[in-house]
PDB file of C-alpha atoms in Angstrom:
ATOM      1  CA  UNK A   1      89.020 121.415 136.716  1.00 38.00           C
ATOM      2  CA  UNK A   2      89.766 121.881 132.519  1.00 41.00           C
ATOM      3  CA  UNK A   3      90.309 117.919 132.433  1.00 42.00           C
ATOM      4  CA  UNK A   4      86.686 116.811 134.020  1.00 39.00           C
ATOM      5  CA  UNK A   5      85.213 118.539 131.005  1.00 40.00           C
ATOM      6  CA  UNK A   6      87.814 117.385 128.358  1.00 41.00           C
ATOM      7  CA  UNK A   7      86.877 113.480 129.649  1.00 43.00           C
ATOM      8  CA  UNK A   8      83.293 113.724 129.074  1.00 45.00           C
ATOM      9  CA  UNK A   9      83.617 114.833 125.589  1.00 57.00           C
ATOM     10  CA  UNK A  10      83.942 111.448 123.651  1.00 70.00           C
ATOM     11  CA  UNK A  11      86.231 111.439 120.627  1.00 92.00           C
ATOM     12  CA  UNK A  12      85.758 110.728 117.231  1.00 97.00           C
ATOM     13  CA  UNK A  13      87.299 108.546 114.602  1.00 98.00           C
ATOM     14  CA  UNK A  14      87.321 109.988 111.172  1.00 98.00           C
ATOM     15  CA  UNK A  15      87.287 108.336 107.733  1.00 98.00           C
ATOM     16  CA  UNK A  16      88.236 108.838 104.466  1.00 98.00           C
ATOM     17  CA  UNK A  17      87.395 107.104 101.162  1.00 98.00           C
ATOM     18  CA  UNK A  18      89.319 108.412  98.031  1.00 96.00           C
ATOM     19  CA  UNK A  19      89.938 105.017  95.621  1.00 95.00           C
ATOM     20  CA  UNK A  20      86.760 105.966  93.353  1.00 93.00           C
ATOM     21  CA  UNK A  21      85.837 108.858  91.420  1.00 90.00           C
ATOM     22  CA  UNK A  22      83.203 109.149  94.303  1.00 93.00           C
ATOM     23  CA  UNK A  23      84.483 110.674  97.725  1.00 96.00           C
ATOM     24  CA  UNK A  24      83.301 109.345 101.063  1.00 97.00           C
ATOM     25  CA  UNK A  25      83.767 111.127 104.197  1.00 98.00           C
ATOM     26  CA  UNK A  26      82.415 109.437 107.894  1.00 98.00           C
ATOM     27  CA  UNK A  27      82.958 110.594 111.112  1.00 98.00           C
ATOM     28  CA  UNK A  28      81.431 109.403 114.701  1.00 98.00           C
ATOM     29  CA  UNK A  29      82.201 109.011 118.361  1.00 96.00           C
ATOM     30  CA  UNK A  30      80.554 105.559 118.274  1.00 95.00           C
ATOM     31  CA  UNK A  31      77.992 106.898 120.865  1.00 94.00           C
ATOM     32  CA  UNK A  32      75.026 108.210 118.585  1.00 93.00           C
ATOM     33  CA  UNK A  33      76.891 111.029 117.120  1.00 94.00           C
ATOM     34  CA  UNK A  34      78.031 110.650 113.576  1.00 96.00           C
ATOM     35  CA  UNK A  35      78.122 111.668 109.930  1.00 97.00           C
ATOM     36  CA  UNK A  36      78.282 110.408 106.633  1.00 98.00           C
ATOM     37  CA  UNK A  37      78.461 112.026 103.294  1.00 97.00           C
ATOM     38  CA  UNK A  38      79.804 110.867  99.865  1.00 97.00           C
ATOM     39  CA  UNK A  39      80.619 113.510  96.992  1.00 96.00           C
ATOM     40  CA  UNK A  40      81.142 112.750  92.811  1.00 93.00           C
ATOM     41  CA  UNK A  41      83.806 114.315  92.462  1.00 89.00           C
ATOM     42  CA  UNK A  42      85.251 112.655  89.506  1.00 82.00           C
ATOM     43  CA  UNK A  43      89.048 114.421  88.719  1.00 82.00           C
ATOM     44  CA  UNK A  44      88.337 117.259  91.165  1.00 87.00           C
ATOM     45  CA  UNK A  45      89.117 115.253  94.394  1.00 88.00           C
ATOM     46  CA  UNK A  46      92.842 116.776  94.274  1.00 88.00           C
ATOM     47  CA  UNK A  47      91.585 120.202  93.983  1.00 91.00           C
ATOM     48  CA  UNK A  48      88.313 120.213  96.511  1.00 94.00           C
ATOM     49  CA  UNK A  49      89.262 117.184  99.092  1.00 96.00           C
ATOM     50  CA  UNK A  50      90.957 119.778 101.628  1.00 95.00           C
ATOM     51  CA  UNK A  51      87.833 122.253 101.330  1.00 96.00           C
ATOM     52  CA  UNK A  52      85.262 119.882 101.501  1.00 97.00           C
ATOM     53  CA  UNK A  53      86.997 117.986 104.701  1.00 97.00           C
ATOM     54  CA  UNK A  54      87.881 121.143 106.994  1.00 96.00           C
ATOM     55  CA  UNK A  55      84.070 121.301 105.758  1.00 97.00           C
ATOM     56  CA  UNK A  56      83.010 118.154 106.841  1.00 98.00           C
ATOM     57  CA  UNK A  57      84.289 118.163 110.426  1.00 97.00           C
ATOM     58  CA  UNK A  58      82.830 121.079 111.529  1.00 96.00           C
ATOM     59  CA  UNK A  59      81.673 121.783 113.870  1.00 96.00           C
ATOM     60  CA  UNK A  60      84.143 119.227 115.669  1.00 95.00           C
ATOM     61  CA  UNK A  61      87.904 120.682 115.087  1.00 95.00           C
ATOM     62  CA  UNK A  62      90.667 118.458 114.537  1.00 96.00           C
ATOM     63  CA  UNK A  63      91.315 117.787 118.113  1.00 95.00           C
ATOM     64  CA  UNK A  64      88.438 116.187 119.045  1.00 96.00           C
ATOM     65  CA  UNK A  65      89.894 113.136 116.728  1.00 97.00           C
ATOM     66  CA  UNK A  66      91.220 110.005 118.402  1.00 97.00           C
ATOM     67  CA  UNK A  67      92.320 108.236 115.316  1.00 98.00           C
ATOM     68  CA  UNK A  68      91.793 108.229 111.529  1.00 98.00           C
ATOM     69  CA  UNK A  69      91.189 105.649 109.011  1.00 98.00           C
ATOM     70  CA  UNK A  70      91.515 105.645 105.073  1.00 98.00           C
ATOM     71  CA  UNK A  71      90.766 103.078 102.598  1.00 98.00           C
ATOM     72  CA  UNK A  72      93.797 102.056 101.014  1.00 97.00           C
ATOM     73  CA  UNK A  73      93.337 100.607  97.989  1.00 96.00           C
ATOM     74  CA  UNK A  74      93.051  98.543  95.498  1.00 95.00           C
ATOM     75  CA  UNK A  75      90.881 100.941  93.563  1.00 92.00           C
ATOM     76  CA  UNK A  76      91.807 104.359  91.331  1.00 90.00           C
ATOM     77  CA  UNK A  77      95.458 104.634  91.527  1.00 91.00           C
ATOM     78  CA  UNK A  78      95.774 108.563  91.767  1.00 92.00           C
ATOM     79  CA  UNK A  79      92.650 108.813  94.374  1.00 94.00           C
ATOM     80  CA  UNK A  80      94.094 106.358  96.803  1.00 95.00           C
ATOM     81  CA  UNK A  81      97.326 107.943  96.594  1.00 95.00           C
ATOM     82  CA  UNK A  82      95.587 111.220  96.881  1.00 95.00           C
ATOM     83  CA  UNK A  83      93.532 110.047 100.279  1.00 96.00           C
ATOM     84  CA  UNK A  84      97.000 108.087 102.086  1.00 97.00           C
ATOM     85  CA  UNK A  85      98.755 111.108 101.833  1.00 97.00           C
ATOM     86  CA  UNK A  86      96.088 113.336 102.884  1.00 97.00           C
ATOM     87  CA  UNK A  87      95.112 110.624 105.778  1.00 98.00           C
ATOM     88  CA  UNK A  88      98.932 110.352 106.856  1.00 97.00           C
ATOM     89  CA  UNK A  89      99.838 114.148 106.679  1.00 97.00           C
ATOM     90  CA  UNK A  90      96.449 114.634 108.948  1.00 97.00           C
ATOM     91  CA  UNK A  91      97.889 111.628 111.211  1.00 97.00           C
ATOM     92  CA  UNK A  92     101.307 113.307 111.510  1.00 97.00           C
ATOM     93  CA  UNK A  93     100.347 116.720 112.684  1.00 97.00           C
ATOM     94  CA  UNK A  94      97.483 115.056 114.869  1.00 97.00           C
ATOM     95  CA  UNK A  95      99.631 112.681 116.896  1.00 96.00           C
ATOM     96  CA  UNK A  96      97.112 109.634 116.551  1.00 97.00           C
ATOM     97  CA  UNK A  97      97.091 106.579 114.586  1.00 97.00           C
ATOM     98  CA  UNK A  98      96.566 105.913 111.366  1.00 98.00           C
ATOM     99  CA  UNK A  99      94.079 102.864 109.677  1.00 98.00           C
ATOM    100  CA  UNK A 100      94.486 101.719 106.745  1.00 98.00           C
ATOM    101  CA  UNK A 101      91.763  99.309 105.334  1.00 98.00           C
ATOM    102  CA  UNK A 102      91.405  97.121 102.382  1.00 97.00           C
ATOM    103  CA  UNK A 103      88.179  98.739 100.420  1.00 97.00           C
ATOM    104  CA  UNK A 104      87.417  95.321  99.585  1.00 97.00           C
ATOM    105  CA  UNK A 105      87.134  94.212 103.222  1.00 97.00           C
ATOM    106  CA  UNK A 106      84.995  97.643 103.252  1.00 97.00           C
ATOM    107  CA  UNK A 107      82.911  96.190 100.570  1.00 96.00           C
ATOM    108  CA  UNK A 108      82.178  93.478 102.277  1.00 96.00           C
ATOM    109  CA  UNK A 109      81.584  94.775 105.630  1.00 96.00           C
ATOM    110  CA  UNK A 110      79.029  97.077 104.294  1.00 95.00           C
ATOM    111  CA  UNK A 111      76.914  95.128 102.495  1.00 93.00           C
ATOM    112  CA  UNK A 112      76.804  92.554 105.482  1.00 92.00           C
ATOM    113  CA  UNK A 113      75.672  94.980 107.553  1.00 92.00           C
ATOM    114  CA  UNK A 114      73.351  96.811 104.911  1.00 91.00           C
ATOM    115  CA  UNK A 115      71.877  92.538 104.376  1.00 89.00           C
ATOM    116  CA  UNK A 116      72.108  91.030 107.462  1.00 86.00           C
ATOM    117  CA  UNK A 117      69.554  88.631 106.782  1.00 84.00           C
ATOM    118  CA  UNK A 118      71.613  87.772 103.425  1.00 85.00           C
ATOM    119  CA  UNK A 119      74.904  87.235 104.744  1.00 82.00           C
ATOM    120  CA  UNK A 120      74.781  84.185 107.804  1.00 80.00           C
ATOM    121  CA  UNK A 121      77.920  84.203 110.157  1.00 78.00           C
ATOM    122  CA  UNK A 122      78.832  80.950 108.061  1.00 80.00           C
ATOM    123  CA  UNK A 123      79.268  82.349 104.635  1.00 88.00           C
ATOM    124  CA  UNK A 124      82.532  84.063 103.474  1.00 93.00           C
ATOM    125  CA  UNK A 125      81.883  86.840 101.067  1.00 96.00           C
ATOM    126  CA  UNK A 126      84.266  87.053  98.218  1.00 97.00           C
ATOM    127  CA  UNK A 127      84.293  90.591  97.020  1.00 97.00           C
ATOM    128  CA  UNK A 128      85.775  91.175  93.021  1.00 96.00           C
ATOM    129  CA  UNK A 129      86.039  94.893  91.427  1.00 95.00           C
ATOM    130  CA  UNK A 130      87.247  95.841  87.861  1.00 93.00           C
ATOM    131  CA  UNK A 131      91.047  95.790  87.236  1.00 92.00           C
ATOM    132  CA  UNK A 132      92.489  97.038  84.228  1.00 86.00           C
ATOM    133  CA  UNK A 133      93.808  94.624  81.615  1.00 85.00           C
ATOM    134  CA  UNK A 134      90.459  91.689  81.479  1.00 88.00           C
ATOM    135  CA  UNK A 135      91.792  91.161  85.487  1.00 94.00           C
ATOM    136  CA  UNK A 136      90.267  91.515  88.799  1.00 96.00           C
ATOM    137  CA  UNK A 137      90.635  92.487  92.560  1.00 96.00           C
ATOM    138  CA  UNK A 138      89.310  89.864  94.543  1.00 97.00           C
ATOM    139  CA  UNK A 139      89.756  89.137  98.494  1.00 97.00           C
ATOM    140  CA  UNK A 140      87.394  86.715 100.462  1.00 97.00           C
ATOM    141  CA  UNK A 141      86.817  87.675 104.371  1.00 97.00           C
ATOM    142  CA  UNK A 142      84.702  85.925 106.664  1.00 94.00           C
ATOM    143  CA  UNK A 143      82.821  88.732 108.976  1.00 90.00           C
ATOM    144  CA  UNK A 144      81.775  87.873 112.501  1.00 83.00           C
ATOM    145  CA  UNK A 145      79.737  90.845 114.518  1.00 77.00           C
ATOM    146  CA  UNK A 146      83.306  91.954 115.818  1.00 79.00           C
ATOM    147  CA  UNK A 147      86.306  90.784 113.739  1.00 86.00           C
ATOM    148  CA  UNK A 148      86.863  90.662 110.197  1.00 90.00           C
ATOM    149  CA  UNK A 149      89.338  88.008 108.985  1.00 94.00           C
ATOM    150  CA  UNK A 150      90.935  87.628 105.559  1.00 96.00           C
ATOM    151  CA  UNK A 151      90.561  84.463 103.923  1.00 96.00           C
ATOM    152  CA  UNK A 152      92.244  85.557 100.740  1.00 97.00           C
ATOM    153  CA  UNK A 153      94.358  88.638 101.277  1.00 96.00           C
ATOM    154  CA  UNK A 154      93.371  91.414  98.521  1.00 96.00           C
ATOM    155  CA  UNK A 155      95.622  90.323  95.013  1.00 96.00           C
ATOM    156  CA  UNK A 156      94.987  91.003  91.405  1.00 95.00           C
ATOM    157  CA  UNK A 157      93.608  87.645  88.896  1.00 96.00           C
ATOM    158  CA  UNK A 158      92.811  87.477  85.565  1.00 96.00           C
ATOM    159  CA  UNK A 159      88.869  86.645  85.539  1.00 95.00           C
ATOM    160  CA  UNK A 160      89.768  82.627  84.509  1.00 96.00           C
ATOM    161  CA  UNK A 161      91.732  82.565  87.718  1.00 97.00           C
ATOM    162  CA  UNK A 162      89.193  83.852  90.010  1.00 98.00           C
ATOM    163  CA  UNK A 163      86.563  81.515  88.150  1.00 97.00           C
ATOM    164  CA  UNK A 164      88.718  78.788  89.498  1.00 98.00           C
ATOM    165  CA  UNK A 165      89.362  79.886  92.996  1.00 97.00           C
ATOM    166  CA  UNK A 166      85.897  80.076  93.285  1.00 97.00           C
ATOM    167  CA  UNK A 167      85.153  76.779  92.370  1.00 97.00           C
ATOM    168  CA  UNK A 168      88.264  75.203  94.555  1.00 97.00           C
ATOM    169  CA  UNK A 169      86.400  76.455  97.679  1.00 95.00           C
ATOM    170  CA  UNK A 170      85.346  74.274 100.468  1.00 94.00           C
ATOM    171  CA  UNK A 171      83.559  76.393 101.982  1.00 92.00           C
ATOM    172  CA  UNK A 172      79.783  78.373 101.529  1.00 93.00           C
ATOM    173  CA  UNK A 173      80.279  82.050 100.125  1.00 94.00           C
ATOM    174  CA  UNK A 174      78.708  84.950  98.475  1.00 93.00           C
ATOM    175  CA  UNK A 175      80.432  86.634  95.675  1.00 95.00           C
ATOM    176  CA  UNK A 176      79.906  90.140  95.484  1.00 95.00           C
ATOM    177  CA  UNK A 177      80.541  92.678  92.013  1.00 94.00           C
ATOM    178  CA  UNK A 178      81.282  96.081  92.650  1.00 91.00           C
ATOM    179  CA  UNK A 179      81.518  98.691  90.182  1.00 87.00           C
ATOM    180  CA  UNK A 180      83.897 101.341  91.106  1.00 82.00           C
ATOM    181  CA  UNK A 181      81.097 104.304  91.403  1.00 80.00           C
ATOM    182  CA  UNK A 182      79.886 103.292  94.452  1.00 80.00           C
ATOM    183  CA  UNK A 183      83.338 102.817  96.414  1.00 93.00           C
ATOM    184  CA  UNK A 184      82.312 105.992  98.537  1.00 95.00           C
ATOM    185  CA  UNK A 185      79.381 105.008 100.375  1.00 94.00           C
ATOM    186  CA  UNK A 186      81.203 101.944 102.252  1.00 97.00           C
ATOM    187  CA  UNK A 187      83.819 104.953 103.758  1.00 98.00           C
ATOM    188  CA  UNK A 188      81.088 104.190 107.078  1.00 98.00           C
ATOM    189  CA  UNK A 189      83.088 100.306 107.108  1.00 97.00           C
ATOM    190  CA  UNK A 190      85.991 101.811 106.548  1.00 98.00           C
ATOM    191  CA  UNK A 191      85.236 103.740 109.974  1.00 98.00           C
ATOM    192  CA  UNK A 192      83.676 100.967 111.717  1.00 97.00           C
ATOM    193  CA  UNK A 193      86.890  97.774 110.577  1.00 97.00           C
ATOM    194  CA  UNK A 194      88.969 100.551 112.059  1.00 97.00           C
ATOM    195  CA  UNK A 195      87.138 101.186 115.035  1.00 97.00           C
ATOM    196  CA  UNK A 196      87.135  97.654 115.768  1.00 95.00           C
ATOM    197  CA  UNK A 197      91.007  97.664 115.669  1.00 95.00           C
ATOM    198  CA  UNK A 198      90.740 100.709 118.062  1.00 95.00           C
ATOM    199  CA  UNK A 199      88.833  98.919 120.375  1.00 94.00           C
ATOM    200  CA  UNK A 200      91.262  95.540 120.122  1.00 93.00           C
ATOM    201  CA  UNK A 201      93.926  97.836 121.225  1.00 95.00           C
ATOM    202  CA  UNK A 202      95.904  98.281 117.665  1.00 96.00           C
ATOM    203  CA  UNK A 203      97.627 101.721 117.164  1.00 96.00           C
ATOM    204  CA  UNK A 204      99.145 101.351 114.146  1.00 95.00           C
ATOM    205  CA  UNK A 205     102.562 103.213 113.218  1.00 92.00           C
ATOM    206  CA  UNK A 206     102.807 105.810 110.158  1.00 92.00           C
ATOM    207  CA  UNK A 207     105.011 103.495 108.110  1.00 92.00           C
ATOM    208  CA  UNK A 208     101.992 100.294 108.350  1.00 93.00           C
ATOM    209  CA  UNK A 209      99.829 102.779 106.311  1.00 93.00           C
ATOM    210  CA  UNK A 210     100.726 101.891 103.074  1.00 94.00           C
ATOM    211  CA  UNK A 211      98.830 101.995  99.823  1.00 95.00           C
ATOM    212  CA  UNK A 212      97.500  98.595  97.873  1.00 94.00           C
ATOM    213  CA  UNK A 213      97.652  99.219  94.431  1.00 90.00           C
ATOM    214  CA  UNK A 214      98.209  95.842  93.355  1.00 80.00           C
ATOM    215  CA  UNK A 215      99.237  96.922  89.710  1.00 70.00           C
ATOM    216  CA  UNK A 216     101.631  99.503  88.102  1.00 59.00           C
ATOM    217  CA  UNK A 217      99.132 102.876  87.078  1.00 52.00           C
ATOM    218  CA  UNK A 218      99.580 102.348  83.317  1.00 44.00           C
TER     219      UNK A 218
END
């Protein structure tokens, strides 16, 4: 009898998005149910990221989770080491997988789906964000309504070197600037990429969630 009513409850993904000074948090059982919120937390994340998730959740508990999905960089280097550890620790004791996704692919997913009308199935979107030393982070994705694929995996370019892969292109894009502020808000892509993996069939292992940092923190 206790299983009928364990099957109709539909489970949730949860999502965390920790590479900015601005905290996102998403959660949803992809069937109407879900919830977004994004915090500025600034140098507090270490201190209030455990409060504000048990938090967050509620009233779900951490059983009703079928999988989990952080953003993993490139971005702040403390915050996404901050939000891998907290994602994989809550992974471990959970039992379920573990997705870790480029924020720039979460950039660009979002503001696809935020500008549908801006973004045709034909052009790539190249997504750049502030790196320290005059450099970049840069990755180019092309984003159908159910698969995301990389064009140019997420690296780290001087400004002059991006200029030029840009121009090299043979292909239409749109080149999106992000500042790092708003990082938090895309944490609903960083959901939704991983759903889509869920729904392929991927369970990712522990070790594959690893951190991008793409530079040393100094």
């Amino acid at each position: 009898m206790g299983m009928g009513v364990r099957e109709q409850q539909l489970e949730y993904g949860l999502a965390l998005h920790t590479t900015s000074p601005q905290l996102g948090l998403a959660l949803s059982n992809f069937q109407g149910s879900e919830k977004i919120q994004t915090w500025d937390l600034g140098r507090d994340l270490s201190s209030d990221l455990h409060r504000l998730l048990q938090a967050f959740i509620t009233p779900q508990t951490w059983s009703d989770f079928a999988f989990i999905a952080v953003a993993k960089g490139p971005g702040s280097f403390t915050g996404t080491r901050i939000g891998v550890a907290t994602a994989r620790t809550l992974a471990q004791q959970l039992q379920i997988p573990l997705f870790a996704i480029s924020t720039l692919s979460a950039i660009a997913h979002y503001y696809k789906t935020q500008n549908p009308q801006q973004f045709s199935d034909s052009k790539r979107i190249a997504v750049q964000i502030p790196a320290r030393r005059q450099q970049v982070f840069v990755g180019i994705y092309h984003l159908s309504a159910t698969e995301l694929t990389v064009d140019l995996p997420d690296t780290i370019m001087t400004e002059t070197e991006w200029e030029d892969t840009l121009n090299q292109l043979s292909f239409p894009y749109q080149l999106l600037k992000m500042k790092e502020e708003q990082f938090g808000e895309t944490v609903s892509s960083v959901l939704e990429l991983a759903y889509q993996q869920w729904q392929q069939g991927k369970r990712p292992t522990l070790q594959e969630a690893q951190p991008f940092y793409g530079q040393s923190p100094v």
